[in-house]
C-alpha positions as CSV (number, residue, x, y, z in Angstrom):
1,X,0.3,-0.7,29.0
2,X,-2.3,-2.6,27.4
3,X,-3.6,-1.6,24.1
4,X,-6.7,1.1,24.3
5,X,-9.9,1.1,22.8
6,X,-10.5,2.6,19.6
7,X,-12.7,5.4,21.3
8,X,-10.0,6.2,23.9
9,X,-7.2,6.1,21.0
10,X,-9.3,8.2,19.0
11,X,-9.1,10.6,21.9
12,X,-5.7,10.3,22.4
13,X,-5.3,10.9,18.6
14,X,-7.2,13.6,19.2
15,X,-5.2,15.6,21.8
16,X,-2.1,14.4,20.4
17,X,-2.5,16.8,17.9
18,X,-3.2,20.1,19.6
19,X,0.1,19.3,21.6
20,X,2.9,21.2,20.8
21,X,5.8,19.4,19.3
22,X,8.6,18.8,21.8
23,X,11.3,20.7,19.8
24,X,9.2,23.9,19.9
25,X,8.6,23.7,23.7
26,X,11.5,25.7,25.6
27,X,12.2,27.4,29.0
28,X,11.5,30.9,27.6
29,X,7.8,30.1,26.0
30,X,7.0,27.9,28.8
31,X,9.1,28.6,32.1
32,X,10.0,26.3,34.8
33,X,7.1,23.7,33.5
34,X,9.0,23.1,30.3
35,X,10.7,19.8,31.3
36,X,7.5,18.3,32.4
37,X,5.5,19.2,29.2
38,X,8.2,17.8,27.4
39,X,7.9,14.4,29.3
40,X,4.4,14.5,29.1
41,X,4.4,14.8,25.0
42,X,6.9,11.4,25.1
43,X,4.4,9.5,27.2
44,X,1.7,10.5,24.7
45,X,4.1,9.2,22.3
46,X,4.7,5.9,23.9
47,X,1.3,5.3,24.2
48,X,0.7,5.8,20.8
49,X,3.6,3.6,19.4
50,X,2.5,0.7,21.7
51,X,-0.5,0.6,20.4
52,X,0.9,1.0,16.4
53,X,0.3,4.2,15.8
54,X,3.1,6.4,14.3
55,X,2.7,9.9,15.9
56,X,4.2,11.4,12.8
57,X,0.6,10.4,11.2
58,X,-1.7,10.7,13.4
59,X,-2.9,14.5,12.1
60,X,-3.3,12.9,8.6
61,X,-5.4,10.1,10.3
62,X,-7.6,12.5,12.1
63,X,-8.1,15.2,9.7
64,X,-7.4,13.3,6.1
65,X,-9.1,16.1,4.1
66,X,-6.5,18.9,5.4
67,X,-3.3,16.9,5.5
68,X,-0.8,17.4,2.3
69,X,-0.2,14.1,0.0
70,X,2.9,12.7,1.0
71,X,5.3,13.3,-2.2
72,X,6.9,9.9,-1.8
């Protein structure tokens, strides 16, 4: 994949985080779909790590002003 530009990772920033996290999407909240929105978060995921973004931060990158300080 080649690397996005920064309007189109800003969107994918974006809907990154109003994705569920995969641990909290199982059969009985999502049905038979479950295993297909599960690898739809990890390509969201991939696309983000190949283009250096850690997914873990990507809320406090979009919304600075409502993310806790980190306490390390």
């Amino acid at each position: 994949m080649s690397e996005l530009n920064e309007k189109t990772l800003h969107a994918l920033k974006v809907a990154f985080t109003f994705m569920p996290k995969a641990i909290e999407v199982t059969r009985y909240e999502y049905g038979e779909d479950y295993q297909r929105i599960i690898d739809e978060i990890e390509l969201v995921r991939e696309a983000l790590l190949l283009n250096d973004i850690d997914p873990e931060e990507v809320d406090g990158d979009i919304h600075p002003d409502q993310t806790p300080n980190s306490c390390y």
